[in-house]
């Protein structure tokens, strides 16, 4: 039986189209819909260990087979790990400490979290640099008249959001067209960062603090806005180059982020999705305080990933995107979040953030 299970799991691990299918013959209810339970976890303890060991052996992690067996038992009921007699004292202590100290984690976890915070602060700093620069760069480029010139200044400010790492280019711009081009490219970088950093944060964070860390994104964006204002004030009296320094100062967090990202572990979820399970477990081990915690989180994530693929039934990107509007629960959440974000942008605060010289008037 073990050989058959190993073969099944090996096939699942390297083919996304069938990866979500059951490790047992029947995973559908009477209506033909996939059951929403992780059978690998919810089976009997003996079968759970067998599946977990087979998973490790079929993915180049035979030396960790026993560890995955124990971790799978913990994952079955994470709140009652004390009942798992197979755990040794060190593993039991590690799990107890994690339970009592929810913010506990190794250096690499907090290093990665800190870098995600810098990524958020980079956006805030990028936004704020134009605030101080608006006081002088329009005069530099002769954009002082009403009508068209006002539109040009507005578009230069907004282009980083319309295009979704070029602070240095902004600082050395010789014309408003050059400044526009530099901020256009910057917008592409900001869009890519906004789409990846929160996802990376969610994929590498432990479940117990994942929600808090993802929500910290907005907090650190505001921190970046504050630091950007500080930079504006520091260089405001430097004469004609003040606006260049204000726009270019956003290079500081961008540089730290660009260098620091090379030392972060890859997302275990991303590696898992590409069939690199052994490498994914190594990455997870760097982000967890103990091997039993890493194995528990990794194996549980793998089981859930199979369930997601089973529910998706091979649907492509656009089919999944349609679920944001077709599935009632997701549609309501989408409408609520969109309404809040639109209201935030339309409340009027942007008039003082990006056109400060008009406020006294």
mmCIF file of C-alpha atoms in Angstrom:
data_model
loop_
_atom_site.group_PDB
_atom_site.id
_atom_site.type_symbol
_atom_site.label_atom_id
_atom_site.label_comp_id
_atom_site.label_asym_id
_atom_site.label_seq_id
_atom_site.Cartn_x
_atom_site.Cartn_y
_atom_site.Cartn_z
ATOM 1 C CA UNK A 1 0.000 0.000 0.000
ATOM 2 C CA UNK A 2 2.842 2.389 0.823
ATOM 3 C CA UNK A 3 4.343 1.949 -2.655
ATOM 4 C CA UNK A 4 0.995 2.768 -4.278
ATOM 5 C CA UNK A 5 0.553 5.887 -2.144
ATOM 6 C CA UNK A 6 4.092 7.030 -2.961
ATOM 7 C CA UNK A 7 3.401 6.670 -6.661
ATOM 8 C CA UNK A 8 0.129 8.593 -6.395
ATOM 9 C CA UNK A 9 1.708 11.432 -4.445
ATOM 10 C CA UNK A 10 4.667 11.669 -6.793
ATOM 11 C CA UNK A 11 2.264 12.063 -9.713
ATOM 12 C CA UNK A 12 0.275 14.709 -7.873
ATOM 13 C CA UNK A 13 3.334 16.707 -6.933
ATOM 14 C CA UNK A 14 4.469 17.234 -10.512
ATOM 15 C CA UNK A 15 1.246 17.742 -12.434
ATOM 16 C CA UNK A 16 -1.010 20.656 -11.462
ATOM 17 C CA UNK A 17 -3.840 19.433 -13.663
ATOM 18 C CA UNK A 18 -4.331 16.353 -11.501
ATOM 19 C CA UNK A 19 -2.681 17.580 -8.317
ATOM 20 C CA UNK A 20 -5.984 18.451 -6.744
ATOM 21 C CA UNK A 21 -7.500 15.043 -7.257
ATOM 22 C CA UNK A 22 -7.982 12.767 -4.278
ATOM 23 C CA UNK A 23 -5.353 10.585 -2.780
ATOM 24 C CA UNK A 24 -8.277 8.286 -2.222
ATOM 25 C CA UNK A 25 -10.668 7.135 -4.954
ATOM 26 C CA UNK A 26 -13.636 9.349 -4.057
ATOM 27 C CA UNK A 27 -13.399 13.039 -3.221
ATOM 28 C CA UNK A 28 -16.798 14.167 -4.451
ATOM 29 C CA UNK A 29 -20.166 14.268 -2.816
ATOM 30 C CA UNK A 30 -23.425 13.264 -4.434
ATOM 31 C CA UNK A 31 -23.696 16.541 -6.367
ATOM 32 C CA UNK A 32 -20.327 16.008 -8.031
ATOM 33 C CA UNK A 33 -18.678 18.877 -6.158
ATOM 34 C CA UNK A 34 -15.317 18.347 -4.455
ATOM 35 C CA UNK A 35 -15.435 17.818 -0.735
ATOM 36 C CA UNK A 36 -13.894 20.722 1.162
ATOM 37 C CA UNK A 37 -11.876 18.596 3.555
ATOM 38 C CA UNK A 38 -8.196 17.808 3.454
ATOM 39 C CA UNK A 39 -8.373 14.018 3.361
ATOM 40 C CA UNK A 40 -4.640 13.706 3.957
ATOM 41 C CA UNK A 41 -5.115 15.390 7.324
ATOM 42 C CA UNK A 42 -8.601 14.213 8.286
ATOM 43 C CA UNK A 43 -8.040 10.474 7.809
ATOM 44 C CA UNK A 44 -7.138 8.153 10.685
ATOM 45 C CA UNK A 45 -3.838 8.851 12.471
ATOM 46 C CA UNK A 46 -2.212 5.788 10.897
ATOM 47 C CA UNK A 47 -3.227 6.811 7.369
ATOM 48 C CA UNK A 48 -2.193 10.399 8.038
ATOM 49 C CA UNK A 49 1.328 9.281 8.954
ATOM 50 C CA UNK A 50 1.482 6.960 5.938
ATOM 51 C CA UNK A 51 0.468 9.702 3.517
ATOM 52 C CA UNK A 52 2.884 12.215 5.053
ATOM 53 C CA UNK A 53 5.823 9.822 4.960
ATOM 54 C CA UNK A 54 5.009 8.883 1.367
ATOM 55 C CA UNK A 55 4.840 12.566 0.437
ATOM 56 C CA UNK A 56 8.302 13.194 1.890
ATOM 57 C CA UNK A 57 9.841 10.121 0.271
ATOM 58 C CA UNK A 58 8.388 10.874 -3.163
ATOM 59 C CA UNK A 59 9.648 14.463 -3.132
ATOM 60 C CA UNK A 60 13.297 13.931 -2.316
ATOM 61 C CA UNK A 61 12.908 14.364 1.438
ATOM 62 C CA UNK A 62 13.228 10.762 2.608
ATOM 63 C CA UNK A 63 15.471 11.847 5.477
ATOM 64 C CA UNK A 64 12.543 13.883 6.819
ATOM 65 C CA UNK A 65 9.890 11.181 6.378
ATOM 66 C CA UNK A 66 9.536 10.505 10.106
ATOM 67 C CA UNK A 67 9.442 14.263 10.817
ATOM 68 C CA UNK A 68 6.627 14.754 8.320
ATOM 69 C CA UNK A 69 4.723 11.867 9.865
ATOM 70 C CA UNK A 70 4.794 13.512 13.289
ATOM 71 C CA UNK A 71 4.105 16.947 11.810
ATOM 72 C CA UNK A 72 1.029 15.637 10.003
ATOM 73 C CA UNK A 73 -0.346 14.339 13.283
ATOM 74 C CA UNK A 74 0.145 17.786 14.806
ATOM 75 C CA UNK A 75 -1.545 19.410 11.805
ATOM 76 C CA UNK A 76 -4.650 17.251 12.290
ATOM 77 C CA UNK A 77 -5.465 19.222 15.446
ATOM 78 C CA UNK A 78 -2.950 21.967 16.085
ATOM 79 C CA UNK A 79 -4.538 23.028 19.371
ATOM 80 C CA UNK A 80 -4.158 19.577 20.906
ATOM 81 C CA UNK A 81 -0.617 18.694 19.940
ATOM 82 C CA UNK A 82 0.044 17.546 23.516
ATOM 83 C CA UNK A 83 -2.016 14.451 22.676
ATOM 84 C CA UNK A 84 0.494 13.368 20.011
ATOM 85 C CA UNK A 85 2.623 10.829 21.840
ATOM 86 C CA UNK A 86 5.077 10.483 18.945
ATOM 87 C CA UNK A 87 6.584 13.919 19.620
ATOM 88 C CA UNK A 88 9.851 14.143 21.516
ATOM 89 C CA UNK A 89 10.346 16.593 24.361
ATOM 90 C CA UNK A 90 12.179 19.178 22.269
ATOM 91 C CA UNK A 91 9.419 19.245 19.653
ATOM 92 C CA UNK A 92 6.760 19.490 22.310
ATOM 93 C CA UNK A 93 8.582 22.418 23.928
ATOM 94 C CA UNK A 94 8.945 24.214 20.583
ATOM 95 C CA UNK A 95 5.222 23.887 19.877
ATOM 96 C CA UNK A 96 4.319 25.022 23.388
ATOM 97 C CA UNK A 97 6.560 28.069 23.127
ATOM 98 C CA UNK A 98 5.032 28.966 19.762
ATOM 99 C CA UNK A 99 1.538 28.701 21.221
ATOM 100 C CA UNK A 100 2.390 30.972 24.162
ATOM 101 C CA UNK A 101 4.432 33.500 22.136
ATOM 102 C CA UNK A 102 2.556 34.189 18.916
ATOM 103 C CA UNK A 103 5.145 36.690 17.682
ATOM 104 C CA UNK A 104 8.025 34.288 18.148
ATOM 105 C CA UNK A 105 10.053 33.484 15.051
ATOM 106 C CA UNK A 106 13.600 33.085 13.725
ATOM 107 C CA UNK A 107 15.760 35.939 12.473
ATOM 108 C CA UNK A 108 15.017 35.225 8.797
ATOM 109 C CA UNK A 109 11.262 35.505 9.363
ATOM 110 C CA UNK A 110 11.609 38.941 10.927
ATOM 111 C CA UNK A 111 14.200 39.993 8.383
ATOM 112 C CA UNK A 112 11.715 39.173 5.613
ATOM 113 C CA UNK A 113 8.898 40.928 7.452
ATOM 114 C CA UNK A 114 11.074 44.018 7.935
ATOM 115 C CA UNK A 115 11.913 44.072 4.241
ATOM 116 C CA UNK A 116 8.203 43.872 3.385
ATOM 117 C CA UNK A 117 7.706 46.883 5.668
ATOM 118 C CA UNK A 118 10.402 48.760 3.758
ATOM 119 C CA UNK A 119 8.588 47.856 0.545
ATOM 120 C CA UNK A 120 5.439 49.481 1.881
ATOM 121 C CA UNK A 121 7.356 52.509 3.153
ATOM 122 C CA UNK A 122 8.919 52.909 -0.291
ATOM 123 C CA UNK A 123 5.499 53.523 -1.771
ATOM 124 C CA UNK A 124 4.658 56.162 0.830
ATOM 125 C CA UNK A 125 7.996 57.889 0.328
ATOM 126 C CA UNK A 126 7.588 57.842 -3.468
ATOM 127 C CA UNK A 127 4.175 59.463 -3.116
ATOM 128 C CA UNK A 128 5.368 62.164 -0.764
ATOM 129 C CA UNK A 129 8.438 63.270 -2.703
ATOM 130 C CA UNK A 130 6.250 64.987 -5.270
ATOM 131 C CA UNK A 131 4.464 66.864 -2.490
ATOM 132 C CA UNK A 132 7.430 69.054 -1.687
ATOM 133 C CA UNK A 133 8.678 69.058 -5.290
ATOM 134 C CA UNK A 134 5.371 70.570 -6.431
ATOM 135 C CA UNK A 135 6.446 73.817 -4.788
ATOM 136 C CA UNK A 136 9.359 74.345 -7.189
ATOM 137 C CA UNK A 137 9.567 72.002 -10.181
ATOM 138 C CA UNK A 138 6.618 73.648 -12.042
ATOM 139 C CA UNK A 139 8.571 76.919 -12.068
ATOM 140 C CA UNK A 140 11.706 75.081 -13.210
ATOM 141 C CA UNK A 141 9.888 73.820 -16.291
ATOM 142 C CA UNK A 142 7.702 76.871 -16.889
ATOM 143 C CA UNK A 143 4.471 75.155 -15.826
ATOM 144 C CA UNK A 144 3.014 78.175 -14.037
ATOM 145 C CA UNK A 145 -0.074 79.015 -16.062
ATOM 146 C CA UNK A 146 -3.630 77.874 -15.532
ATOM 147 C CA UNK A 147 -5.282 75.293 -17.738
ATOM 148 C CA UNK A 148 -2.890 72.998 -19.616
ATOM 149 C CA UNK A 149 0.054 73.539 -17.253
ATOM 150 C CA UNK A 150 -2.070 72.560 -14.259
ATOM 151 C CA UNK A 151 -3.078 69.367 -16.041
ATOM 152 C CA UNK A 152 0.556 68.561 -16.833
ATOM 153 C CA UNK A 153 1.555 68.942 -13.168
ATOM 154 C CA UNK A 154 -1.397 66.790 -12.111
ATOM 155 C CA UNK A 155 -0.577 64.033 -14.601
ATOM 156 C CA UNK A 156 3.081 64.000 -13.525
ATOM 157 C CA UNK A 157 1.930 63.469 -9.931
ATOM 158 C CA UNK A 158 -0.617 60.794 -10.848
ATOM 159 C CA UNK A 159 1.332 58.821 -13.435
ATOM 160 C CA UNK A 160 2.974 56.507 -10.893
ATOM 161 C CA UNK A 161 -0.510 55.261 -9.957
ATOM 162 C CA UNK A 162 -1.824 55.114 -13.500
ATOM 163 C CA UNK A 163 0.979 52.827 -14.617
ATOM 164 C CA UNK A 164 1.084 50.813 -11.522
ATOM 165 C CA UNK A 165 12.662 52.620 -9.600
ATOM 166 C CA UNK A 166 13.374 55.593 -10.900
ATOM 167 C CA UNK A 167 13.739 58.281 -8.188
ATOM 168 C CA UNK A 168 17.225 59.091 -9.450
ATOM 169 C CA UNK A 169 15.884 59.667 -12.955
ATOM 170 C CA UNK A 170 13.259 62.013 -11.539
ATOM 171 C CA UNK A 171 15.912 63.991 -9.709
ATOM 172 C CA UNK A 172 18.018 64.463 -12.870
ATOM 173 C CA UNK A 173 15.121 65.314 -15.226
ATOM 174 C CA UNK A 174 15.874 68.200 -17.609
ATOM 175 C CA UNK A 175 12.292 68.762 -18.779
ATOM 176 C CA UNK A 176 8.794 67.970 -17.694
ATOM 177 C CA UNK A 177 8.644 65.289 -20.403
ATOM 178 C CA UNK A 178 11.716 63.635 -18.895
ATOM 179 C CA UNK A 179 10.207 63.841 -15.427
ATOM 180 C CA UNK A 180 6.986 62.330 -16.773
ATOM 181 C CA UNK A 181 8.890 59.428 -18.368
ATOM 182 C CA UNK A 182 10.866 58.752 -15.189
ATOM 183 C CA UNK A 183 7.747 58.670 -13.053
ATOM 184 C CA UNK A 184 5.991 56.497 -15.629
ATOM 185 C CA UNK A 185 8.673 53.849 -15.214
ATOM 186 C CA UNK A 186 8.569 54.333 -11.447
ATOM 187 C CA UNK A 187 4.856 53.587 -11.565
ATOM 188 C CA UNK A 188 5.516 50.229 -13.217
ATOM 189 C CA UNK A 189 7.877 49.356 -10.378
ATOM 190 C CA UNK A 190 5.413 50.481 -7.731
ATOM 191 C CA UNK A 191 2.643 48.430 -9.332
ATOM 192 C CA UNK A 192 4.794 45.300 -9.415
ATOM 193 C CA UNK A 193 5.856 45.856 -5.811
ATOM 194 C CA UNK A 194 2.288 46.395 -4.638
ATOM 195 C CA UNK A 195 1.232 43.158 -6.313
ATOM 196 C CA UNK A 196 4.045 41.011 -4.933
ATOM 197 C CA UNK A 197 5.178 42.244 -1.500
ATOM 198 C CA UNK A 198 1.838 41.725 0.336
ATOM 199 C CA UNK A 199 1.450 38.289 -1.281
ATOM 200 C CA UNK A 200 4.980 37.305 -0.302
ATOM 201 C CA UNK A 201 4.294 38.528 3.234
ATOM 202 C CA UNK A 202 1.149 36.397 3.434
ATOM 203 C CA UNK A 203 2.797 33.298 1.976
ATOM 204 C CA UNK A 204 5.784 33.240 4.317
ATOM 205 C CA UNK A 205 4.054 34.402 7.530
ATOM 206 C CA UNK A 206 2.730 31.921 10.142
ATOM 207 C CA UNK A 207 -1.047 31.620 10.116
ATOM 208 C CA UNK A 208 -1.370 33.000 13.662
ATOM 209 C CA UNK A 209 -0.011 36.433 12.656
ATOM 210 C CA UNK A 210 -0.662 36.445 8.904
ATOM 211 C CA UNK A 211 -3.642 38.785 9.018
ATOM 212 C CA UNK A 212 -1.844 41.295 11.217
ATOM 213 C CA UNK A 213 1.249 41.341 9.017
ATOM 214 C CA UNK A 214 -0.721 41.862 5.824
ATOM 215 C CA UNK A 215 -2.660 44.728 7.418
ATOM 216 C CA UNK A 216 0.635 46.292 8.536
ATOM 217 C CA UNK A 217 1.144 47.148 4.862
ATOM 218 C CA UNK A 218 -1.007 50.259 5.172
ATOM 219 C CA UNK A 219 0.662 51.213 8.456
ATOM 220 C CA UNK A 220 4.098 51.168 6.843
ATOM 221 C CA UNK A 221 2.840 53.045 3.789
ATOM 222 C CA UNK A 222 1.858 55.822 6.189
ATOM 223 C CA UNK A 223 5.256 55.525 7.888
ATOM 224 C CA UNK A 224 6.838 56.018 4.469
ATOM 225 C CA UNK A 225 4.691 59.094 3.895
ATOM 226 C CA UNK A 226 5.931 60.512 7.203
ATOM 227 C CA UNK A 227 9.578 59.819 6.309
ATOM 228 C CA UNK A 228 9.022 61.367 2.892
ATOM 229 C CA UNK A 229 7.701 64.555 4.504
ATOM 230 C CA UNK A 230 10.734 64.586 6.800
ATOM 231 C CA UNK A 231 13.027 64.313 3.771
ATOM 232 C CA UNK A 232 11.136 67.154 2.091
ATOM 233 C CA UNK A 233 11.642 69.411 5.109
ATOM 234 C CA UNK A 234 15.329 68.530 5.451
ATOM 235 C CA UNK A 235 16.203 69.602 1.881
ATOM 236 C CA UNK A 236 13.649 72.368 1.370
ATOM 237 C CA UNK A 237 16.212 75.175 1.826
ATOM 238 C CA UNK A 238 18.789 73.857 -0.637
ATOM 239 C CA UNK A 239 17.770 76.260 -3.368
ATOM 240 C CA UNK A 240 16.889 75.392 -6.945
ATOM 241 C CA UNK A 241 17.837 71.736 -6.523
ATOM 242 C CA UNK A 242 15.407 71.193 -3.627
ATOM 243 C CA UNK A 243 12.783 69.509 -5.784
ATOM 244 C CA UNK A 244 15.413 67.231 -7.321
ATOM 245 C CA UNK A 245 16.551 66.087 -3.872
ATOM 246 C CA UNK A 246 12.958 65.636 -2.731
ATOM 247 C CA UNK A 247 12.119 63.358 -5.651
ATOM 248 C CA UNK A 248 15.469 61.578 -5.556
ATOM 249 C CA UNK A 249 15.364 60.900 -1.809
ATOM 250 C CA UNK A 250 12.951 58.005 -2.471
ATOM 251 C CA UNK A 251 16.029 56.159 -3.716
ATOM 252 C CA UNK A 252 16.992 55.474 -0.088
ATOM 253 C CA UNK A 253 14.296 52.873 0.769
ATOM 254 C CA UNK A 254 14.317 51.587 -2.813
ATOM 255 C CA UNK A 255 18.032 50.818 -2.560
ATOM 256 C CA UNK A 256 17.621 49.031 0.775
ATOM 257 C CA UNK A 257 14.750 46.974 -0.652
ATOM 258 C CA UNK A 258 16.605 46.180 -3.867
ATOM 259 C CA UNK A 259 19.692 44.905 -2.041
ATOM 260 C CA UNK A 260 17.877 43.188 0.827
ATOM 261 C CA UNK A 261 15.569 41.115 -1.361
ATOM 262 C CA UNK A 262 18.494 38.954 -2.513
ATOM 263 C CA UNK A 263 18.902 37.574 1.021
ATOM 264 C CA UNK A 264 15.245 36.613 1.515
ATOM 265 C CA UNK A 265 14.169 32.982 1.099
ATOM 266 C CA UNK A 266 11.895 32.160 -1.797
ATOM 267 C CA UNK A 267 8.200 31.872 -1.066
ATOM 268 C CA UNK A 268 7.517 28.234 -0.054
ATOM 269 C CA UNK A 269 4.117 28.483 -1.720
ATOM 270 C CA UNK A 270 5.644 29.621 -5.028
ATOM 271 C CA UNK A 271 8.178 26.794 -5.008
ATOM 272 C CA UNK A 272 5.446 24.316 -4.101
ATOM 273 C CA UNK A 273 3.339 25.507 -7.021
ATOM 274 C CA UNK A 274 6.239 24.773 -9.374
ATOM 275 C CA UNK A 275 6.792 21.263 -8.037
ATOM 276 C CA UNK A 276 9.964 22.111 -6.084
ATOM 277 C CA UNK A 277 8.788 20.670 -2.796
ATOM 278 C CA UNK A 278 12.185 19.798 -1.340
ATOM 279 C CA UNK A 279 13.456 23.320 -2.000
ATOM 280 C CA UNK A 280 10.195 24.741 -0.668
ATOM 281 C CA UNK A 281 10.623 22.871 2.610
ATOM 282 C CA UNK A 282 14.158 24.239 2.978
ATOM 283 C CA UNK A 283 12.752 27.722 2.493
ATOM 284 C CA UNK A 284 10.015 27.074 5.045
ATOM 285 C CA UNK A 285 12.600 25.791 7.525
ATOM 286 C CA UNK A 286 14.414 29.134 7.351
ATOM 287 C CA UNK A 287 11.161 30.893 8.240
ATOM 288 C CA UNK A 288 10.178 28.763 11.219
ATOM 289 C CA UNK A 289 11.731 28.382 14.659
ATOM 290 C CA UNK A 290 11.865 24.559 14.692
ATOM 291 C CA UNK A 291 11.772 21.714 12.118
ATOM 292 C CA UNK A 292 8.522 20.309 13.547
ATOM 293 C CA UNK A 293 6.841 23.707 13.048
ATOM 294 C CA UNK A 294 8.237 24.014 9.527
ATOM 295 C CA UNK A 295 7.115 20.489 8.584
ATOM 296 C CA UNK A 296 3.659 21.019 10.078
ATOM 297 C CA UNK A 297 3.059 24.289 8.237
ATOM 298 C CA UNK A 298 4.550 23.033 4.979
ATOM 299 C CA UNK A 299 2.632 19.763 4.837
ATOM 300 C CA UNK A 300 -0.624 21.431 5.808
ATOM 301 C CA UNK A 301 -0.049 24.062 3.112
ATOM 302 C CA UNK A 302 0.562 21.319 0.560
ATOM 303 C CA UNK A 303 -2.663 19.543 1.483
ATOM 304 C CA UNK A 304 -4.639 22.788 1.247
ATOM 305 C CA UNK A 305 -3.003 23.514 -2.105
ATOM 306 C CA UNK A 306 -4.275 20.191 -3.442
ATOM 307 C CA UNK A 307 -7.753 21.117 -2.245
ATOM 308 C CA UNK A 308 -7.567 24.483 -4.005
ATOM 309 C CA UNK A 309 -6.578 22.806 -7.253
ATOM 310 C CA UNK A 310 -9.425 20.343 -6.881
ATOM 311 C CA UNK A 311 -11.908 23.181 -6.400
ATOM 312 C CA UNK A 312 -10.462 25.113 -9.354
ATOM 313 C CA UNK A 313 -10.836 22.047 -11.645
ATOM 314 C CA UNK A 314 -8.231 23.346 -14.034
ATOM 315 C CA UNK A 315 -9.763 26.823 -14.360
ATOM 316 C CA UNK A 316 -7.449 29.479 -15.790
ATOM 317 C CA UNK A 317 -6.564 32.908 -14.474
ATOM 318 C CA UNK A 318 -9.522 34.746 -15.989
ATOM 319 C CA UNK A 319 -11.988 32.119 -14.820
ATOM 320 C CA UNK A 320 -10.709 32.560 -11.277
ATOM 321 C CA UNK A 321 -10.826 36.328 -11.677
ATOM 322 C CA UNK A 322 -14.482 36.023 -12.626
ATOM 323 C CA UNK A 323 -15.123 34.450 -9.220
ATOM 324 C CA UNK A 324 -14.507 37.889 -7.686
ATOM 325 C CA UNK A 325 -17.860 38.919 -9.177
ATOM 326 C CA UNK A 326 -19.693 35.616 -9.726
ATOM 327 C CA UNK A 327 -19.381 34.082 -6.245
ATOM 328 C CA UNK A 328 -21.720 36.013 -3.879
ATOM 329 C CA UNK A 329 -19.481 35.868 -0.809
ATOM 330 C CA UNK A 330 -16.406 37.031 -2.728
ATOM 331 C CA UNK A 331 -18.442 39.628 -4.644
ATOM 332 C CA UNK A 332 -19.696 41.245 -1.452
ATOM 333 C CA UNK A 333 -16.178 41.371 -0.005
ATOM 334 C CA UNK A 334 -14.883 42.824 -3.271
ATOM 335 C CA UNK A 335 -17.560 45.526 -3.348
ATOM 336 C CA UNK A 336 -16.936 46.421 0.290
ATOM 337 C CA UNK A 337 -13.171 46.697 -0.118
ATOM 338 C CA UNK A 338 -13.489 48.646 -3.376
ATOM 339 C CA UNK A 339 -15.942 51.100 -1.818
ATOM 340 C CA UNK A 340 -13.608 51.790 1.092
ATOM 341 C CA UNK A 341 -10.619 52.371 -1.202
ATOM 342 C CA UNK A 342 -12.559 54.639 -3.571
ATOM 343 C CA UNK A 343 -13.956 56.651 -0.667
ATOM 344 C CA UNK A 344 -10.458 56.980 0.782
ATOM 345 C CA UNK A 345 -9.197 58.535 -2.448
ATOM 346 C CA UNK A 346 -12.229 60.809 -2.895
ATOM 347 C CA UNK A 347 -12.413 62.201 0.648
ATOM 348 C CA UNK A 348 -10.391 65.300 -0.294
ATOM 349 C CA UNK A 349 -7.141 64.638 1.533
ATOM 350 C CA UNK A 350 -5.223 64.312 -1.734
ATOM 351 C CA UNK A 351 -5.722 68.019 -2.413
ATOM 352 C CA UNK A 352 -3.475 68.836 0.541
ATOM 353 C CA UNK A 353 -1.112 65.915 0.023
ATOM 354 C CA UNK A 354 -0.221 66.711 -3.579
ATOM 355 C CA UNK A 355 -0.943 70.432 -3.881
ATOM 356 C CA UNK A 356 0.249 71.872 -0.548
ATOM 357 C CA UNK A 357 0.830 75.423 -1.785
ATOM 358 C CA UNK A 358 -2.884 75.775 -2.538
ATOM 359 C CA UNK A 359 -3.945 75.089 1.056
ATOM 360 C CA UNK A 360 -2.994 78.518 2.489
ATOM 361 C CA UNK A 361 -4.777 80.180 -0.403
#
